[in-house]
Coordinates of C-alpha atoms (C1' of nucleotides) in Angstrom, one line a residue:
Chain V
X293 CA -26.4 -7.6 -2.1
X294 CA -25.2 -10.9 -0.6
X295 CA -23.3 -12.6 -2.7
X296 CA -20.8 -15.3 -2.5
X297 CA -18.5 -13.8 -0.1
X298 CA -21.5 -12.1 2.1
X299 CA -23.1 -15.8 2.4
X300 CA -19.6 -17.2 2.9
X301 CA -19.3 -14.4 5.5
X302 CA -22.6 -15.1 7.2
X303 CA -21.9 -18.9 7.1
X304 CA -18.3 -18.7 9.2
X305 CA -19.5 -16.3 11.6
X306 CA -23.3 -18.2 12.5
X307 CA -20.9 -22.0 12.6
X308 CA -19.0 -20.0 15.6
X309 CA -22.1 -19.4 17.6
X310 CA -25.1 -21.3 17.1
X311 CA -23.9 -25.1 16.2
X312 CA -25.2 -27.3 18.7
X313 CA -27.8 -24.5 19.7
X314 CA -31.5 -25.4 19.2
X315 CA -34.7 -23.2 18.0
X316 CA -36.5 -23.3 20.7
X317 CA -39.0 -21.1 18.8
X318 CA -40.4 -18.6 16.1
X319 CA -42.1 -15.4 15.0
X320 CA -42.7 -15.0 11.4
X321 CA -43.5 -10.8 11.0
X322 CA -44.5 -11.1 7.1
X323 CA -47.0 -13.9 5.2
X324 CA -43.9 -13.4 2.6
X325 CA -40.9 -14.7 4.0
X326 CA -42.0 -18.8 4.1
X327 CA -42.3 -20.2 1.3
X328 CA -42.4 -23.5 2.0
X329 CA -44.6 -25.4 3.9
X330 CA -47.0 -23.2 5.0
X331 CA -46.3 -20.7 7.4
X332 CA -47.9 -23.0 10.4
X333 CA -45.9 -26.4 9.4
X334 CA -43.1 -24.2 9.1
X335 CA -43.1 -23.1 13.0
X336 CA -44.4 -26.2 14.0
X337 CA -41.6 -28.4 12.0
X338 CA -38.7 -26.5 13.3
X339 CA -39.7 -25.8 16.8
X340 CA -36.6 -27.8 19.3
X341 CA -34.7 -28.8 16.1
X342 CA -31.4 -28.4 17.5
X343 CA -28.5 -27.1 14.4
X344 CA -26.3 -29.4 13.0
X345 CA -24.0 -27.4 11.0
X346 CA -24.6 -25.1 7.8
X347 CA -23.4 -24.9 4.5
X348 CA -23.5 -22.6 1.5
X349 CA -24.1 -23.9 -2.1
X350 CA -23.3 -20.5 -4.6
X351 CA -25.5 -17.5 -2.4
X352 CA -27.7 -20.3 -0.4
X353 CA -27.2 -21.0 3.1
X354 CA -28.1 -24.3 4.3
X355 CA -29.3 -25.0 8.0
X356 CA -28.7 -28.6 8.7
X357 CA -31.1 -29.3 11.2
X358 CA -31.5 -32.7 13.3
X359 CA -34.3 -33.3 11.6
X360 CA -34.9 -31.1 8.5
X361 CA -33.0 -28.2 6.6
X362 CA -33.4 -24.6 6.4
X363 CA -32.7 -23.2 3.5
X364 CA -32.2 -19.4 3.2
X365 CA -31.8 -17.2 0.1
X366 CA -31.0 -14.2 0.9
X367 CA -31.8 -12.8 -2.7
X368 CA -31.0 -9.0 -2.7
X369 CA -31.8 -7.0 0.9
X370 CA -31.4 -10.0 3.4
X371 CA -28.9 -10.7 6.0
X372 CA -29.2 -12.4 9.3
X373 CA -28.5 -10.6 12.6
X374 CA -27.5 -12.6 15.7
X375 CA -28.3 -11.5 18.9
X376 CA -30.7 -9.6 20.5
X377 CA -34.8 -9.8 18.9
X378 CA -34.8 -6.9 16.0
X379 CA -38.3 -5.3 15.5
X380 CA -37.8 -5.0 12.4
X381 CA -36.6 -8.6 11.5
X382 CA -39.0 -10.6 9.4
X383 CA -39.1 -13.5 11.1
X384 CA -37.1 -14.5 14.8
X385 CA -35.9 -17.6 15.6
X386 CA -35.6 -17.8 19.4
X387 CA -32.5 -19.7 20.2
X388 CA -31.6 -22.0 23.7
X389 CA -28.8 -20.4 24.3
X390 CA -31.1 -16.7 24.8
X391 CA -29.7 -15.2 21.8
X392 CA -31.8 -14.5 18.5
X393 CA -31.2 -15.1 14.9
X394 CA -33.2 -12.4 13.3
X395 CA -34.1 -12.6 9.5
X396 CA -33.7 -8.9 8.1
X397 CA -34.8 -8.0 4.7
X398 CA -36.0 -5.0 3.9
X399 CA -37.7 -5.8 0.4
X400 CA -38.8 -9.2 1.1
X401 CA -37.7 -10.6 -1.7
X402 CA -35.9 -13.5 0.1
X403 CA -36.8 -17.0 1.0
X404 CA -37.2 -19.6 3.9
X405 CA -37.7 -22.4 3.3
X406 CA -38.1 -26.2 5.7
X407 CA -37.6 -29.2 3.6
X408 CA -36.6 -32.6 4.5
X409 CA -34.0 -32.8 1.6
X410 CA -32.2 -29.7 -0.3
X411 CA -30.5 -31.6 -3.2
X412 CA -33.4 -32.1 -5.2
X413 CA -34.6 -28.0 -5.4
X414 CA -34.3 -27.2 -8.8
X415 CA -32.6 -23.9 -8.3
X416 CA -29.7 -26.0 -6.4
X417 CA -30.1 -29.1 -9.1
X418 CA -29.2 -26.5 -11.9
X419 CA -27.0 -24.4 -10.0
X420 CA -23.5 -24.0 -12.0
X421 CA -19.8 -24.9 -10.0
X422 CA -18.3 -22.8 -7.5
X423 CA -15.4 -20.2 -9.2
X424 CA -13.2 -21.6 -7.0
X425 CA -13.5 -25.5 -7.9
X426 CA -13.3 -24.1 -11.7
X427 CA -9.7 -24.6 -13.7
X428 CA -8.9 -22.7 -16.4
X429 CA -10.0 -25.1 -19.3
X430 CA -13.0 -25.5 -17.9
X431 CA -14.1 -21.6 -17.3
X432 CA -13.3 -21.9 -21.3
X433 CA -15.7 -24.3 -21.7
X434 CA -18.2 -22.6 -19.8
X435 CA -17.9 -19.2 -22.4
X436 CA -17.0 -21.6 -25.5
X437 CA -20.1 -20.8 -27.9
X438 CA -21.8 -18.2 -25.7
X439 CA -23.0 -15.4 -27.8
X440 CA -24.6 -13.7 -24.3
X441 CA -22.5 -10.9 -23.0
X442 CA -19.9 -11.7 -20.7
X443 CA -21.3 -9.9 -17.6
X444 CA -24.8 -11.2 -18.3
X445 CA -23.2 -15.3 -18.5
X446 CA -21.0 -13.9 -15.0
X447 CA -24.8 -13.7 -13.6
X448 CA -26.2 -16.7 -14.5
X449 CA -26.1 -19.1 -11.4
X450 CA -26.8 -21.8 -13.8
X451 CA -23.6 -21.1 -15.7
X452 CA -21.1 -20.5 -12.4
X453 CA -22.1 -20.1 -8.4
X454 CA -22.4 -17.5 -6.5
X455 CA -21.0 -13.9 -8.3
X456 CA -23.8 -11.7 -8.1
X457 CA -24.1 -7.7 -9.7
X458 CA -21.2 -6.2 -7.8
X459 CA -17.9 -8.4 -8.3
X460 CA -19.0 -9.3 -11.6
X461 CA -18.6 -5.5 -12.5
X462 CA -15.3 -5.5 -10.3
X463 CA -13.8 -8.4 -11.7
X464 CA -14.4 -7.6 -15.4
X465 CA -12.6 -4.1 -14.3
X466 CA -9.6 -6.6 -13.1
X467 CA -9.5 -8.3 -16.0
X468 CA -9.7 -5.5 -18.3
X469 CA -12.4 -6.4 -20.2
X470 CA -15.2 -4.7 -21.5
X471 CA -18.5 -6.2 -19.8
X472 CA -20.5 -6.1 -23.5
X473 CA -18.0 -8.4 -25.3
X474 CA -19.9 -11.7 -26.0
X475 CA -18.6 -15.2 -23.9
X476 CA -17.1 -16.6 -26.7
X477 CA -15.0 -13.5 -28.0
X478 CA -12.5 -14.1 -25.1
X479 CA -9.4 -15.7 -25.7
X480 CA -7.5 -18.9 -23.7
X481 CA -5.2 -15.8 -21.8
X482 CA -8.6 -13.4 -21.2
X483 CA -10.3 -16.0 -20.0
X484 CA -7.7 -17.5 -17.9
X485 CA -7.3 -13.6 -16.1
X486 CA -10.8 -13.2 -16.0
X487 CA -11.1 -16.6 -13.8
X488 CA -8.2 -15.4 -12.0
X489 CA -9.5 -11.8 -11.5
X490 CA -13.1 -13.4 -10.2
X491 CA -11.2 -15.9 -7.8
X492 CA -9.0 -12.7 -6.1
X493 CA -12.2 -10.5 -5.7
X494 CA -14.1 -13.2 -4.2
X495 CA -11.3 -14.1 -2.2
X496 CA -10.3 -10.6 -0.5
X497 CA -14.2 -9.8 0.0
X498 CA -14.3 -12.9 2.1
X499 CA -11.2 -11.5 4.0
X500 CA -13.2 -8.1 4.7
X501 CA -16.3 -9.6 5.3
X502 CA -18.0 -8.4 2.4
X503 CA -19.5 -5.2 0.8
X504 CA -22.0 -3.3 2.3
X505 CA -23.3 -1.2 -0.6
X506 CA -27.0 -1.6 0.5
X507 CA -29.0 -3.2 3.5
X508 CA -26.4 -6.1 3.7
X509 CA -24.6 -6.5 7.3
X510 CA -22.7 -9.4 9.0
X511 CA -24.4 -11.1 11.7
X512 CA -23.2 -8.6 14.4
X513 CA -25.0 -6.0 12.9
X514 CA -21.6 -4.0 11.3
X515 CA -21.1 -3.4 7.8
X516 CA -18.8 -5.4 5.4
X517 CA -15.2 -3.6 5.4
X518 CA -14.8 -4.9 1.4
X519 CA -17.6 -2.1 0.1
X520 CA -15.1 0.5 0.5
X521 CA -12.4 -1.3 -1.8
X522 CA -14.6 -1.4 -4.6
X523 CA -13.4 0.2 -8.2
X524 CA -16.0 0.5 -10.6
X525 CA -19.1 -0.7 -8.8
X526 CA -21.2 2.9 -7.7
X527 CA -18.7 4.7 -8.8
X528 CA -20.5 6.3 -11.9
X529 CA -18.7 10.0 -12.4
X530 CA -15.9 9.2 -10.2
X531 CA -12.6 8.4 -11.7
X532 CA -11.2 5.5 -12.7
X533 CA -8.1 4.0 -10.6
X534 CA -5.9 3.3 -13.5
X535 CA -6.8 5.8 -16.0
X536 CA -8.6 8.8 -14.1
X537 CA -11.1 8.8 -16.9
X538 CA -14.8 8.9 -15.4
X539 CA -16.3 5.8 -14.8
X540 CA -19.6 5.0 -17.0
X541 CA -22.6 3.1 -15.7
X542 CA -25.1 1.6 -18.7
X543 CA -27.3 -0.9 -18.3
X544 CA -26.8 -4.9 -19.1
X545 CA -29.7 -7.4 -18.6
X546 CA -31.6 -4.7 -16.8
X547 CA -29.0 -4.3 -14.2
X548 CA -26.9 -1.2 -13.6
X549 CA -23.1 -1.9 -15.0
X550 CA -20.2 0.4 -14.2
X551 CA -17.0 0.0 -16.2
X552 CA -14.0 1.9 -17.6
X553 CA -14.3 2.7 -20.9
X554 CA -10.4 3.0 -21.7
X555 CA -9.5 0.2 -19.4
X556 CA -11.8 -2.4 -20.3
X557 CA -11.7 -3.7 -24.0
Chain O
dC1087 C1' -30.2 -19.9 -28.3
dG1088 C1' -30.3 -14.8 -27.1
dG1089 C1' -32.4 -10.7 -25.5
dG1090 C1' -35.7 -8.0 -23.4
dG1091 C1' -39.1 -7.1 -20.1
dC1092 C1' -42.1 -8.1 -16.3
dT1093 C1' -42.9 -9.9 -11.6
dC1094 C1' -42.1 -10.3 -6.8
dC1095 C1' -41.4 -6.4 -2.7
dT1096 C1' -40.4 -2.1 0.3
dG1097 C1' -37.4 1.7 1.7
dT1098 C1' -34.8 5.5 0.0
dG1099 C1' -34.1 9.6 -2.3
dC1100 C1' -35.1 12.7 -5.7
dG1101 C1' -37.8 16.5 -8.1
dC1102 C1' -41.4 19.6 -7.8
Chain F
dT1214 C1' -42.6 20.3 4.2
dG1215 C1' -44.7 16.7 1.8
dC1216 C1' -46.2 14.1 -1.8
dG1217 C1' -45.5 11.0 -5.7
dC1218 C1' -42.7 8.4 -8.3
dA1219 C1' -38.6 6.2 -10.1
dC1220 C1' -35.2 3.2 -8.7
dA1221 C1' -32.5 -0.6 -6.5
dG1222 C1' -32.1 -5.8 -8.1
dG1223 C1' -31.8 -12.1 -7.8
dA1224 C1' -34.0 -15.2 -10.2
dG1225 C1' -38.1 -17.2 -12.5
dC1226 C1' -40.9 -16.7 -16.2
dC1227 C1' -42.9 -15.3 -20.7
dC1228 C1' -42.6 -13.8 -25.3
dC1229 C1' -40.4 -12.6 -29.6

DNA sequence: CGGGGCTCCTGTGCGC
DNA sequence: TGCGCACAGGAGCCCC
């Protein structure tokens, strides 16, 4: 699943290659991909908008355009290949340089969108800081008198930016910490490692290009690098790598969570 | 406020 | 071999 460091990922490698380029046009291969305007405005809008630059708010990607922006949640199964046209990409954007920017996502449950601003979409207006702009005091302000779960408040992109199912579960492992304790059962020191613990898994992902656990690629095509340096996420059975215990999965706001059961308290 | 469950969507992988 | 079904999950939404 894209998450911070997949987007992040996906963000350095595109500013490389197609700043400066322009669309010089589109196929859209599903009616569900666009969500906003329609599907006709949408072609028509960004046709010869040449790109500016691109940013990444928490797991969005943001395509400044001359004109508009293109804003690109990648939810859980998308990732954007560069190169040659993919059949199987959702939607194409031509480029003037004779490359393509395909838009892959296998279970469509990821957005485009054009919009002549991006600040003002709620999902961005309520989005939560980056972990990396967060200090310790204010991470413990974040949990302070949160009953939800840890892992469960880890998720919510209203609460913090960008962690998604896979390094929460790896950096509550890190930490030592049991995913099911509530927010505001961790100490000053736990929550201070757990910060610490979120900002090193984020940051060594980034390094290997991210984790290609499902359909996610980088924008060559090749899988992530960090997917293989995982150590509790799909590892169900397997044993743990500090206690040699095996590794339980359970489930925690309907999403699969592997943990230690010795090593996380 | 918290928790649980449903929805969107399709490809994969399992059991029979 | 092939069919059918459960499952994967980010985020919005609804209900209790």
């Amino acid at each position: 699943m894209p998450e911070l460091p997949e987007v992040e990922t996906i963000k350095r490698e595109l500013s490389k290659k197609i700043i400066g380029v322009k669309i010089t046009d589109i196929t859209i291969n599903h009616n569900k991909v666009v969500k906003e305007p329609s599907q006709d405005l949408f072609k028509k809008q960004i046709q010869n908008s040449s790109i500016e630059d691109i940013i990444r708010r928490g797991k969005l990607l943001i395509f400044v355009l001359d004109k508009k922006f293109l804003i690109v949640h990648l939810r859980i199964s998308g990732w954007l290949l560069y190169g040659e046209k993919d059949p199987k990409a959702r939607a194409v954007f031509g480029l003037s340089n004779g490359k393509f920017l395909n838009y892959m996502d296998q279970r469509v449950l990821g957005e485009l969108r054009l919009r002549s601003s991006f600040e003002d979409l709620s999902f961005l207006q309520r989005l939560g800081p980056e972990p990396f702009e967060l200090t310790d005091k204010e991470f413990s302000e974040i949990l302070k008198n949160k009953k939800t779960k840890i892992k469960v408040l880890l998720l919510d992109q209203n609460r913090i930016a960008g962690i998604g199912n896979i390094y929460a579960q790896e950096a509550l492992f890190l930490a030592g910490i049991d995913p099911r304790r509530q927010a505001l059962s961790l100490t000053e020191k736990e929550a201070k490692l757990l910060l610490k613990k979120i900002k090193d898994v984020l940051t060594e992902a980034i390094k290997y290009h991210g984790s290609s656990v499902d359909a996610y690629r980088d924008t060559e095509g090749k899988k992530g690098g960090m997917e293989n340096r995982l150590k509790v996420y799909g590892r169900k059975g397997e044993p743990c790598y500090k206690c040699g215990r095996p590794i339980e999965k359970m489930s925690l706001g309907s999403r699969g969570t592997c943990f230690c059961k010795k090593c996380q308290r």
